[in-house]
mmCIF file of C-alpha atoms in Angstrom:
data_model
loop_
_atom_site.group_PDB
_atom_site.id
_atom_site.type_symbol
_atom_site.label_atom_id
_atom_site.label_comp_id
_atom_site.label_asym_id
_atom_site.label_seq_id
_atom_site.Cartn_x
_atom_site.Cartn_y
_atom_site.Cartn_z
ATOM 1 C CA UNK A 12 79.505 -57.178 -75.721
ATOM 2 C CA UNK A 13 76.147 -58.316 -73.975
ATOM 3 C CA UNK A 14 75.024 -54.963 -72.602
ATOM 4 C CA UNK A 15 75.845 -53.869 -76.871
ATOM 5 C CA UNK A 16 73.979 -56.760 -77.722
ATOM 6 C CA UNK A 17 70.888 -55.631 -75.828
ATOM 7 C CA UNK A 18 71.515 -52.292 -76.998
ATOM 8 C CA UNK A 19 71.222 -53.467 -80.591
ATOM 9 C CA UNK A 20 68.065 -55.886 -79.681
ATOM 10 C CA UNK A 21 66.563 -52.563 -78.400
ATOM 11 C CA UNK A 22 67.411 -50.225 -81.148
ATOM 12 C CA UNK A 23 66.064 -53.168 -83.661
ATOM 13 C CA UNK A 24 62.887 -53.577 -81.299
ATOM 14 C CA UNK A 25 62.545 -49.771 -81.796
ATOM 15 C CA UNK A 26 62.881 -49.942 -85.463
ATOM 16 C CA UNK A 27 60.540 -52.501 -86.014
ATOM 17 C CA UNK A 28 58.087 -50.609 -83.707
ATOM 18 C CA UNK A 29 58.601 -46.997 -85.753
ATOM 19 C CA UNK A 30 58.252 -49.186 -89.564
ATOM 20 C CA UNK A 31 54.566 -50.762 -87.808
ATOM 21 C CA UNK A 32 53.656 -47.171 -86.769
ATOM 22 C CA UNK A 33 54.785 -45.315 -89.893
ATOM 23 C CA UNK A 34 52.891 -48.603 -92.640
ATOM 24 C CA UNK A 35 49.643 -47.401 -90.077
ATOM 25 C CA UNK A 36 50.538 -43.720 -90.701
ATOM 26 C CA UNK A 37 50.796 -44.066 -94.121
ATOM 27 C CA UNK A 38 47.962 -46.092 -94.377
ATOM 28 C CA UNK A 39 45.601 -44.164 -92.363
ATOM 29 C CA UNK A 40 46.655 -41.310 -95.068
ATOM 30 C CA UNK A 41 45.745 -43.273 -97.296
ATOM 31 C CA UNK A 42 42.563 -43.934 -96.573
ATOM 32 C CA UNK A 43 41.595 -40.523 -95.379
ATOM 33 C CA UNK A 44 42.952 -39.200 -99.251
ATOM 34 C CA UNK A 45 40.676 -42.291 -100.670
ATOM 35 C CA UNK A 46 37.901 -41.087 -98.915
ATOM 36 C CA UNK A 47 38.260 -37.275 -99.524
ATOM 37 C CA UNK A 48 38.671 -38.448 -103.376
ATOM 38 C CA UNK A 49 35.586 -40.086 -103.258
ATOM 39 C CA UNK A 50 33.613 -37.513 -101.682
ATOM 40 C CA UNK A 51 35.073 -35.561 -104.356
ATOM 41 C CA UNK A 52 33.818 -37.237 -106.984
ATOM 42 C CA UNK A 53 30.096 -37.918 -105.438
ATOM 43 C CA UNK A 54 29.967 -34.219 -105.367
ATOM 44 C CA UNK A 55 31.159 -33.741 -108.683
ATOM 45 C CA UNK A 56 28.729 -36.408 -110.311
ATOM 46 C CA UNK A 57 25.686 -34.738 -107.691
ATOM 47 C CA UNK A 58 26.434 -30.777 -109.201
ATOM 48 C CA UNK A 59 26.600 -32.431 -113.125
ATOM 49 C CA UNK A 60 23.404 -34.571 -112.278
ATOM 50 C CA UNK A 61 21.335 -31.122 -110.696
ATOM 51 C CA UNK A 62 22.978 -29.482 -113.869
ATOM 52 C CA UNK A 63 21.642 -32.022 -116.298
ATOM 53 C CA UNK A 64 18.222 -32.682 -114.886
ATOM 54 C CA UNK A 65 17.771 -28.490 -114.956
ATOM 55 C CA UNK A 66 19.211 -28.458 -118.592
ATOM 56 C CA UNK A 67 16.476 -31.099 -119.726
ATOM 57 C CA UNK A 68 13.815 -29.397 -117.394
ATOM 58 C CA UNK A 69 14.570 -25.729 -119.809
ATOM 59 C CA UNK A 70 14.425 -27.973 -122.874
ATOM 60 C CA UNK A 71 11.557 -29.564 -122.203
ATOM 61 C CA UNK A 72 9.830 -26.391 -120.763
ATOM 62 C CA UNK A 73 10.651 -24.426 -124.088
ATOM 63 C CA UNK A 74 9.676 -27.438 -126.108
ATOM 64 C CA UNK A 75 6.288 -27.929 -124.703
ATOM 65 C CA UNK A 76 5.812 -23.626 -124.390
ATOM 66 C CA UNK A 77 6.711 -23.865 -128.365
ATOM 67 C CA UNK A 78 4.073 -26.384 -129.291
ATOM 68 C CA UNK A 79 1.758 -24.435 -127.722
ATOM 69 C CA UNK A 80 2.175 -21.036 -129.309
ATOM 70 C CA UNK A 81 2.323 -23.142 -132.839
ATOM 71 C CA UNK A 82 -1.304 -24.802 -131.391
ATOM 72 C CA UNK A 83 -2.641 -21.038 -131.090
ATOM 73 C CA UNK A 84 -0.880 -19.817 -134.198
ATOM 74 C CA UNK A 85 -2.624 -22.526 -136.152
ATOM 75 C CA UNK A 86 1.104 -23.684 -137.518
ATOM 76 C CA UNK A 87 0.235 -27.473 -138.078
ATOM 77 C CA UNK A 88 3.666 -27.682 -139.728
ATOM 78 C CA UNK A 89 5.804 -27.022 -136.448
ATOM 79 C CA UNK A 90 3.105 -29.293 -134.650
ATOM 80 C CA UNK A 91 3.590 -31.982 -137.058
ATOM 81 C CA UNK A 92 7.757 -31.846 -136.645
ATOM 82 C CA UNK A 93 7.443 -32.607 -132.812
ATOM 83 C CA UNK A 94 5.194 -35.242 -133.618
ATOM 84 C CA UNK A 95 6.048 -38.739 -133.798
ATOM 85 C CA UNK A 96 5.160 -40.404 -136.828
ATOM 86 C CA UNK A 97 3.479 -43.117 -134.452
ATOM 87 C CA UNK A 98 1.672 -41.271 -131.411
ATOM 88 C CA UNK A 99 0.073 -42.866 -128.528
ATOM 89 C CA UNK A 100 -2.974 -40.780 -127.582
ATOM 90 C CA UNK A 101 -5.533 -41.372 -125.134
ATOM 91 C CA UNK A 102 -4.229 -45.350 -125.111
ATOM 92 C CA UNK A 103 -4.464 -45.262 -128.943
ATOM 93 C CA UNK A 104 -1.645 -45.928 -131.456
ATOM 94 C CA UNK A 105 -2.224 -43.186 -133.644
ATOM 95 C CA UNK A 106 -0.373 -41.686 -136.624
ATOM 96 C CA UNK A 107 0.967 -38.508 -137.026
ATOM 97 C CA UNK A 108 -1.554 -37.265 -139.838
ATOM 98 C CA UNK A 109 -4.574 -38.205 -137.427
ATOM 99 C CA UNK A 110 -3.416 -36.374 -134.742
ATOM 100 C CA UNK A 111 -3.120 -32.958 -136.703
ATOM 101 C CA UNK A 112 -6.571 -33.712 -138.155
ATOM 102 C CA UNK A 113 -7.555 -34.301 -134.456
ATOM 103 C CA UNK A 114 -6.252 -29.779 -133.823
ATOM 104 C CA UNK A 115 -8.055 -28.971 -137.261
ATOM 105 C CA UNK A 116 -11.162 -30.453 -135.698
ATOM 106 C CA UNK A 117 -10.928 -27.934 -132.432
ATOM 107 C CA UNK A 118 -10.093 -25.003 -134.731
ATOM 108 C CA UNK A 119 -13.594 -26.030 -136.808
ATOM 109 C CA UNK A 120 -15.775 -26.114 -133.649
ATOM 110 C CA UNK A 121 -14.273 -23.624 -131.919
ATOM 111 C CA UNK A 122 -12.180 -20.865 -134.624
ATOM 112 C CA UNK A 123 -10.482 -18.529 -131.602
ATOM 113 C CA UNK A 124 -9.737 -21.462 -129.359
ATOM 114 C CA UNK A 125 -6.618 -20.605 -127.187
ATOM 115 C CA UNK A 126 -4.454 -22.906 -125.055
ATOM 116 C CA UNK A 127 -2.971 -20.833 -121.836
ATOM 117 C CA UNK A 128 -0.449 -22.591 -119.799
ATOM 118 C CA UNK A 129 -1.583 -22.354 -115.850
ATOM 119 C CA UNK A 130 1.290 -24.842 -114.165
ATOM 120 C CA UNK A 131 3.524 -27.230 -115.977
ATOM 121 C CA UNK A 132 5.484 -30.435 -114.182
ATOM 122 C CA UNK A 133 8.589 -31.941 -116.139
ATOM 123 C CA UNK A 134 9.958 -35.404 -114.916
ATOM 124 C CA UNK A 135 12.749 -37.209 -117.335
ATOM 125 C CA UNK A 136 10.829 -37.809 -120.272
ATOM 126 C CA UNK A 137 7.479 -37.093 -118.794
ATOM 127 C CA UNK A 138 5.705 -33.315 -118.603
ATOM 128 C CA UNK A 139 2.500 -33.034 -117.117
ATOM 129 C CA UNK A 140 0.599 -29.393 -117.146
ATOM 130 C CA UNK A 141 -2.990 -27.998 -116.375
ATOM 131 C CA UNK A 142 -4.496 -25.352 -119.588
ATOM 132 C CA UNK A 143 -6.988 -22.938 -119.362
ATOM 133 C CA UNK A 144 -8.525 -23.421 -122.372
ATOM 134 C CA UNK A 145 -10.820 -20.196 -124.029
ATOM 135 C CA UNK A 146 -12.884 -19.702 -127.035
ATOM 136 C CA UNK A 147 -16.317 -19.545 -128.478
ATOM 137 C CA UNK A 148 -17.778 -22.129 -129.919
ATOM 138 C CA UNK A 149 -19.881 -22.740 -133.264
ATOM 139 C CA UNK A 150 -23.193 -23.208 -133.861
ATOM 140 C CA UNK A 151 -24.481 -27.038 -132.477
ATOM 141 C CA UNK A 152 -20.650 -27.914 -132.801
ATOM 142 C CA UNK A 153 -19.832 -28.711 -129.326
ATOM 143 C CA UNK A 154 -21.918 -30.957 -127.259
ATOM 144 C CA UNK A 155 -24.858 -30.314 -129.726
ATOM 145 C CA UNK A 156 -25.367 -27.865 -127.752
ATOM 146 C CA UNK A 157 -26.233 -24.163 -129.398
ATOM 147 C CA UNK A 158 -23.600 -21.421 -127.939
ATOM 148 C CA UNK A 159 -26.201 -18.167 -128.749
ATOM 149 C CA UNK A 160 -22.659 -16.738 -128.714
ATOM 150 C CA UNK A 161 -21.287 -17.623 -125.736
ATOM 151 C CA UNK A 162 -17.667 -18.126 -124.967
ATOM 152 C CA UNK A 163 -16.625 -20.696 -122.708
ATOM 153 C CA UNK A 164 -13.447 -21.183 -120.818
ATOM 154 C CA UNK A 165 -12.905 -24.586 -119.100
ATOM 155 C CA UNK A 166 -9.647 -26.642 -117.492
ATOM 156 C CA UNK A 167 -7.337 -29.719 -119.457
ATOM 157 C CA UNK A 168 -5.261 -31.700 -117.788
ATOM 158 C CA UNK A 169 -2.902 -33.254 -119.889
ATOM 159 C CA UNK A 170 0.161 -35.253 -119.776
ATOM 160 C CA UNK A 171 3.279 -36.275 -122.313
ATOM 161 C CA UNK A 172 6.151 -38.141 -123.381
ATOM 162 C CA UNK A 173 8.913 -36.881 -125.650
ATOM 163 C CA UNK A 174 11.475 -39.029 -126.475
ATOM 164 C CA UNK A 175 14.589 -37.976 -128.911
ATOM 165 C CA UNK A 176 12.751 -34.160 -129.084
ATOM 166 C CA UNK A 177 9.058 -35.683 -130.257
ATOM 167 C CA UNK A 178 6.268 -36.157 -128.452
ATOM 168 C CA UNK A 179 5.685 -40.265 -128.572
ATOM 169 C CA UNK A 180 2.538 -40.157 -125.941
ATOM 170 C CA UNK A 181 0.076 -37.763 -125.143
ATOM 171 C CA UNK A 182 -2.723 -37.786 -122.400
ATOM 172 C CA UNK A 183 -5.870 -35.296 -122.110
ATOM 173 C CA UNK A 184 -8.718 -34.929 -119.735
ATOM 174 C CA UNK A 185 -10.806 -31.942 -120.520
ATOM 175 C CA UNK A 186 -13.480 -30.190 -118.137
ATOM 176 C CA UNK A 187 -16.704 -31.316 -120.171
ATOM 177 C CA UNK A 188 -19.542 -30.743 -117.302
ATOM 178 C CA UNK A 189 -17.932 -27.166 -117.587
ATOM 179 C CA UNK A 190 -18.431 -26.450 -120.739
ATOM 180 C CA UNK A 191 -22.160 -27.726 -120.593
ATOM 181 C CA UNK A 192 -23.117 -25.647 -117.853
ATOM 182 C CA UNK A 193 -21.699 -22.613 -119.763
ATOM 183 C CA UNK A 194 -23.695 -23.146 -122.630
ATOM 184 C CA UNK A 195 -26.583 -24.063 -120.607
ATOM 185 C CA UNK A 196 -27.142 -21.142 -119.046
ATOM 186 C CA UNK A 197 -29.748 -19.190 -120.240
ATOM 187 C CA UNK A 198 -29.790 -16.535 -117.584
ATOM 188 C CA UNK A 199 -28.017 -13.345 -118.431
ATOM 189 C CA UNK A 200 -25.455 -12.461 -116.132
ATOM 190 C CA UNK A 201 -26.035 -8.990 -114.941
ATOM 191 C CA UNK A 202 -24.153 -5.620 -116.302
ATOM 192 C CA UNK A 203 -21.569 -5.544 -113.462
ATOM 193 C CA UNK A 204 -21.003 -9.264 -113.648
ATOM 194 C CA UNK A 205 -20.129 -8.587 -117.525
ATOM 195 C CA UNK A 206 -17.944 -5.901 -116.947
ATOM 196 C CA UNK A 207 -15.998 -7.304 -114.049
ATOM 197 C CA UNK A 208 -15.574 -10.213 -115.794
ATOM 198 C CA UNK A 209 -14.308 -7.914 -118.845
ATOM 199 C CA UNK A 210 -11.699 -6.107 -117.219
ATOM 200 C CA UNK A 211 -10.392 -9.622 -115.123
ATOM 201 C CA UNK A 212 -9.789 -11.188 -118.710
ATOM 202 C CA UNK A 213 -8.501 -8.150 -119.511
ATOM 203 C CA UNK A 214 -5.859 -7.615 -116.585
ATOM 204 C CA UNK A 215 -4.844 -11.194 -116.971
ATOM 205 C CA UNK A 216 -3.900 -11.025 -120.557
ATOM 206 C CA UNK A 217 -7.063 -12.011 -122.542
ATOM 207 C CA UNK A 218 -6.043 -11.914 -126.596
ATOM 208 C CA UNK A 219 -7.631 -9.047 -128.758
ATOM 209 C CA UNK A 220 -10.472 -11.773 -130.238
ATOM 210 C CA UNK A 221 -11.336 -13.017 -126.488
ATOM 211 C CA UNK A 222 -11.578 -9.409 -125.275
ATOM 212 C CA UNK A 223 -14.085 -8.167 -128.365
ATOM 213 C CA UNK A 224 -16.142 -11.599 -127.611
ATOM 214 C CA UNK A 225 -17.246 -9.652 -124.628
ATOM 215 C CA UNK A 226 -18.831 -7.153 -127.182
ATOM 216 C CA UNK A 227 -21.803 -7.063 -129.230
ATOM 217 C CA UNK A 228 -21.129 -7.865 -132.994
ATOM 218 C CA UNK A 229 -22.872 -4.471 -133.504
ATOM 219 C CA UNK A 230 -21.298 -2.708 -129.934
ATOM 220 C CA UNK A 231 -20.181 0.975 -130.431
ATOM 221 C CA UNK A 232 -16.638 1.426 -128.555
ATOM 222 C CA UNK A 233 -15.552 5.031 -128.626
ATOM 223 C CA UNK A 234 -12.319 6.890 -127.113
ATOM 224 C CA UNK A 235 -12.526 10.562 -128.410
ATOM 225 C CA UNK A 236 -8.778 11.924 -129.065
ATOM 226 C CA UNK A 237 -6.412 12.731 -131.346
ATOM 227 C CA UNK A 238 -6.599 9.641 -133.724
ATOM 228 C CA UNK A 239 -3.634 10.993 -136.166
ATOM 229 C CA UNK A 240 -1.359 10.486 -133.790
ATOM 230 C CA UNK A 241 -2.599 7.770 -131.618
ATOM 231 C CA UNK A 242 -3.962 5.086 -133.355
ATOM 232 C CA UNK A 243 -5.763 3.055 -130.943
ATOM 233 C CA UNK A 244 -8.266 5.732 -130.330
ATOM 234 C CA UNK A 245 -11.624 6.663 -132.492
ATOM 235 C CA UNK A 246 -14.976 5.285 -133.166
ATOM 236 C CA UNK A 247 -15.227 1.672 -133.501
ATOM 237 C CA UNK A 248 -18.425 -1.030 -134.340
ATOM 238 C CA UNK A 249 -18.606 -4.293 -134.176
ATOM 239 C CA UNK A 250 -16.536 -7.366 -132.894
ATOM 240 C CA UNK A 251 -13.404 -6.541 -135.368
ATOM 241 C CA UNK A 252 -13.172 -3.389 -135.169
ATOM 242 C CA UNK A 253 -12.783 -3.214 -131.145
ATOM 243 C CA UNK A 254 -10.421 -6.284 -131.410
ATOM 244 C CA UNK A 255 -8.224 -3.884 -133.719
ATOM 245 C CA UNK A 256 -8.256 -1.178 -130.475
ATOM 246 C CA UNK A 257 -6.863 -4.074 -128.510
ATOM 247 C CA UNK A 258 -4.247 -4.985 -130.964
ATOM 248 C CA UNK A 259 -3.309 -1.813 -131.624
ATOM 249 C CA UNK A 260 -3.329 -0.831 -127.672
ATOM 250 C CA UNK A 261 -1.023 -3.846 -126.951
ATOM 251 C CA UNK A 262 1.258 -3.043 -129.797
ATOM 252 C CA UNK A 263 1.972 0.937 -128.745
ATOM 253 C CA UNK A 264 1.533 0.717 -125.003
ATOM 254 C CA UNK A 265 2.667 -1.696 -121.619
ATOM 255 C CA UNK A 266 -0.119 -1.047 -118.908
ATOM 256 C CA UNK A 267 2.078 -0.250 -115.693
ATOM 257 C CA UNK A 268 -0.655 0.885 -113.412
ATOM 258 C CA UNK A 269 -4.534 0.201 -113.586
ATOM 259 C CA UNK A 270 -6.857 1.010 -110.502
ATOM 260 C CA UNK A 271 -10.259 1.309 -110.138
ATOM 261 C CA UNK A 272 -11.597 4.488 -107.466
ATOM 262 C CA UNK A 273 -15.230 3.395 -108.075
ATOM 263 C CA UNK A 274 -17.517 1.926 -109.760
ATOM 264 C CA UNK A 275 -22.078 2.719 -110.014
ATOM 265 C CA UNK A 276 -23.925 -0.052 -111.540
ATOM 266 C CA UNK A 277 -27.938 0.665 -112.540
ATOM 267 C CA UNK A 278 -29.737 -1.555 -114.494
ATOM 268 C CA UNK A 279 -27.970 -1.983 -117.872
ATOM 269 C CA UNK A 280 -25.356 0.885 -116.977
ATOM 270 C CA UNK A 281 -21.998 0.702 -115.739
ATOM 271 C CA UNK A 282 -20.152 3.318 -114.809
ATOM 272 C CA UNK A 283 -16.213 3.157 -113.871
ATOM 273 C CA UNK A 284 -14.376 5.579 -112.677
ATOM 274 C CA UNK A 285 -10.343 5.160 -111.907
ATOM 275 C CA UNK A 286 -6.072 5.743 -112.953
ATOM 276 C CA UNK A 287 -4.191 4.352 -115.465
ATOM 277 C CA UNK A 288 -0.173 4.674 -116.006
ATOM 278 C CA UNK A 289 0.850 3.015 -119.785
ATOM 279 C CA UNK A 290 4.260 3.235 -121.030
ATOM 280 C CA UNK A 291 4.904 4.256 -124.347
ATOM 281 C CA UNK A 292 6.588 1.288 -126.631
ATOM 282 C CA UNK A 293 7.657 4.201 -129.199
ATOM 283 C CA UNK A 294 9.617 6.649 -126.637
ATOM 284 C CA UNK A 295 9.849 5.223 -123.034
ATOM 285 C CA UNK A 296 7.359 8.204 -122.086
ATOM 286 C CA UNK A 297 4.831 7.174 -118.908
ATOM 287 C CA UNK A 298 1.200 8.050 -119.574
ATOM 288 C CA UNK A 299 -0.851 9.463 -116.453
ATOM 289 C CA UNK A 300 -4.280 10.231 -116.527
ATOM 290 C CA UNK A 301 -7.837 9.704 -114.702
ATOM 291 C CA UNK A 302 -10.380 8.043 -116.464
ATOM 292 C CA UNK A 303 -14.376 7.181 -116.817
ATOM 293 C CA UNK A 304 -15.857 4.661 -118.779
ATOM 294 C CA UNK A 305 -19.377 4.381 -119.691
ATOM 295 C CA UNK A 306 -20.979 0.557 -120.259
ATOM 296 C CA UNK A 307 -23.900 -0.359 -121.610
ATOM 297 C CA UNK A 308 -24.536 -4.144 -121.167
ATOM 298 C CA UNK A 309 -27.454 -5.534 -122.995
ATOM 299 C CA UNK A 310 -27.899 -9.369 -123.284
ATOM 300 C CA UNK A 311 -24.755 -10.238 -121.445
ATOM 301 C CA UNK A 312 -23.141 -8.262 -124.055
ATOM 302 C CA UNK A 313 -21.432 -5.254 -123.819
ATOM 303 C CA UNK A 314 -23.151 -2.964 -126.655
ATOM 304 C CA UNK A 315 -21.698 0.365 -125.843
ATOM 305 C CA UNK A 316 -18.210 1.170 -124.481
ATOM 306 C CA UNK A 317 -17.563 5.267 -124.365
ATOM 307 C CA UNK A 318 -14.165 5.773 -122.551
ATOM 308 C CA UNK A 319 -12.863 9.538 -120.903
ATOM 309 C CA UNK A 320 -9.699 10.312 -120.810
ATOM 310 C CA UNK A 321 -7.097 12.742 -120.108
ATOM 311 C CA UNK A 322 -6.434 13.116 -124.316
ATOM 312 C CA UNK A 323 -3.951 15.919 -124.212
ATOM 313 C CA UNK A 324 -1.590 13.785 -121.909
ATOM 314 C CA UNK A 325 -1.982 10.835 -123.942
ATOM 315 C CA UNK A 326 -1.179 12.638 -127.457
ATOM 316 C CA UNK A 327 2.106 14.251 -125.443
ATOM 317 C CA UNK A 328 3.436 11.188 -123.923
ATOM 318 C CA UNK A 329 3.193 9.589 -127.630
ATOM 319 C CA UNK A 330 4.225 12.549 -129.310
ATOM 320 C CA UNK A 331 7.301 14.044 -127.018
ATOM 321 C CA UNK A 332 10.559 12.344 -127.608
ATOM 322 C CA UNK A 333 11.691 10.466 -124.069
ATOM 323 C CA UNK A 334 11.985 12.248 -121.271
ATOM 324 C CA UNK A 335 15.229 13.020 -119.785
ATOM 325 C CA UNK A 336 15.604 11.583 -116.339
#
C-alpha cells in the first residue's frame, strides 16, 4: 500500500504540475489573441483615420476650387452661401455683406481680374494656398497709379478656415511692390519680349480676355482660310474681336502638340516659324500642319498678328467624319 501511496502522491504531483502548465498555456493564448485583437483594431482605426483625413482633404479641395471659379465667374450668390454670416478677415470681425462688397471692389478696379490656383495645403479645418492673380487694372484705381493699359500679374498668399462647409476666417497677403513696379515701368519691353511672353500665357492656359490684353485695342489678327467651316479663322480688329478667336479656338480644338523651329526678331517684327497638332472637339480628327506667324509689336502691344497655315488640312480634319483607326 506505501509504494501505491507514492504512486498516487506522484500521479497527483503530476497533475497538479500539467493544470499549472496548461492555466500558463492557456493564458499565454490568451494574451497573444489580446494582443493580435488589438493590433487589429489599431490598424483598423489607422486605415478609417487615412480614409477620413483624405475624404475631408477632397472636400475641402473641391470646396475651396468651387469658390474660386464662382470668384472668376463673378457669382456673388455661391460666394455668399460659403460665407459665414460673421467672417473673420484680416483679424477683423466682419459680416457677410461686407465681405462680398470687399470682391465687387476688385471687379471695379480691376474688371478681368482672375484668381489661378498655383499650390493649395489642407490641414483639418485649415487650407492654406498661393494665387497667381492676373488682370488689368483701371484708370488711377490701383495704387493711384495710372496702368496706360498695362496688365499686371502678381502672387497672394492666403489662408482659411471652414467650419460646418463655410468659410469662418480668411487670411490674405498680396504682392503689392509687384504690382507697383509693373505699373511703373515706363520702358517698353521689346517685340520678342512681348511675344514670348504671349505665347508663355498662352501655353499655360491664359483666358481669351488675358490673351487679347496682349493686343492693341485697334490690332489686326488675321488667319486666311475657309471661315464657313471653321469658325475661329478670318479677319479680326480690336481687343474683342481676337478674344472671340480664342474662345472660339478653345471651344473647337485641344492643342496636343505646339513647337517652335525658329524664331527672327528685327526691330518691331517678329517672325515665328514652327508645328502644331490640335485635336478636333467635333470628330476626334488630329490636325497637322507647319506654320508662320507674322508680329508686329508696337508700344509693347501687339498691333498686327497675320498667321500661315496649312488651311486645306485644317478645313479636312474639321470637315471629315473621324478617322478610322
Amino acid at each position: 500500500m506505501k509504494k501505491i501511496k507514492n504512486k498516487v502522491f506522484i500521479l497527483t504531483d503530476v497533475s497538479k504540475e500539467m493544470k499549472v502548465s496548461t492555466s500558463k498555456n492557456l493564458m499565454k493564448k490568451f494574451l497573444i489573441t489580446l494582443a493580435i485583437t488589438i493590433v487589429s483594431i489599431v490598424n483598423v482605426e489607422a486605415q478609417k483615420s487615412n480614409v477620413d483625413t483624405n475624404s475631408n482633404k477632397t472636400v475641402m479641395r473641391n470646396f475651396y476650387q468651387r469658390y474660386i471659379e464662382a470668384a472668376n465667374n463673378r457669382d456673388f450668390e455661391t460666394i455668399a452661401s460659403m460665407v459665414s454670416e460673421d467672417v473673420l478677415i484680416n483679424g477683423k470681425k466682419t459680416k457677410k455683406e461686407e465681405s462680398i462688397a470687399g470682391f465687387k471692389q476688385v471687379f471695379d478696379m480691376i474688371p478681368n481680374h482672375k484668381w489661378h490656383i498655383e499650390d493649395l495645403y489642407i490641414d483639418g479645418e485649415r487650407l492654406a494656398v498661393r494665387l497667381r492673380n492676373t488682370g488689368t487694372p483701371k484708370e488711377n484705381s490701383v495704387l493711384g497709379i495710372n496702368p496706360d493699359g498695362k496688365s499686371v500679374e502678381f502672387t497672394e498668399f492666403a489662408s482659411y478656415r471652414i467650419h460646418n462647409g463655410k468659410f469662418v476666417e480668411m487670411w490674405y497677403l498680396v504682392d503689392v511692390e509687384k504690382i507697383s513696379e509693373q505699373l511703373n515701368n515706363n520702358s517698353n519691353p521689346t517685340a520678342l519680349e512681348v511675344v514670348n511672353r504671349f505665347f508663355d500665357r498662352f501655353k499655360n492656359g491664359a483666358t481669351p480676355e488675358e490673351l487679347a490684353n496682349f493686343f492693341d485695342e485697334k490690332a489686326e489678327h488675321y488667319i486666311p482660310g475657309d471661315t464657313v467651316h471653321v469658325p475661329w479663322i478670318g479677319k479680326r480688329t480690336g481687343r474683342k474681336e481676337i478674344a472671340e478667336h480664342f474662345r472660339l479656338l478653345k471651344l473647337h480644338i485641344q492643342p496636343q502638340k505646339l513647337s517652335f523651329t525658329d524664331i527672327v526678331a528685327q526691330g518691331n517684327r517678329v517672325v515665328v516659324l514652327g508645328y502644331l497638332e490640335s485635336l478636333m472637339k467635333n470628330n476626334g480628327n488630329v490636325m497637322k500642319s507647319q506654320f508662320t506667324i507674322d508680329i508686329v509689336v508696337e508700344n509693347g502691344l501687339i498691333t498686327h498678328y497675320y498667321l500661315l497655315e496649312d488651311s486645306f488640312e485644317i478645313a479636312r480634319a474639321v470637315n471629315a467624319k473621324k478617322n478610322k483607326k
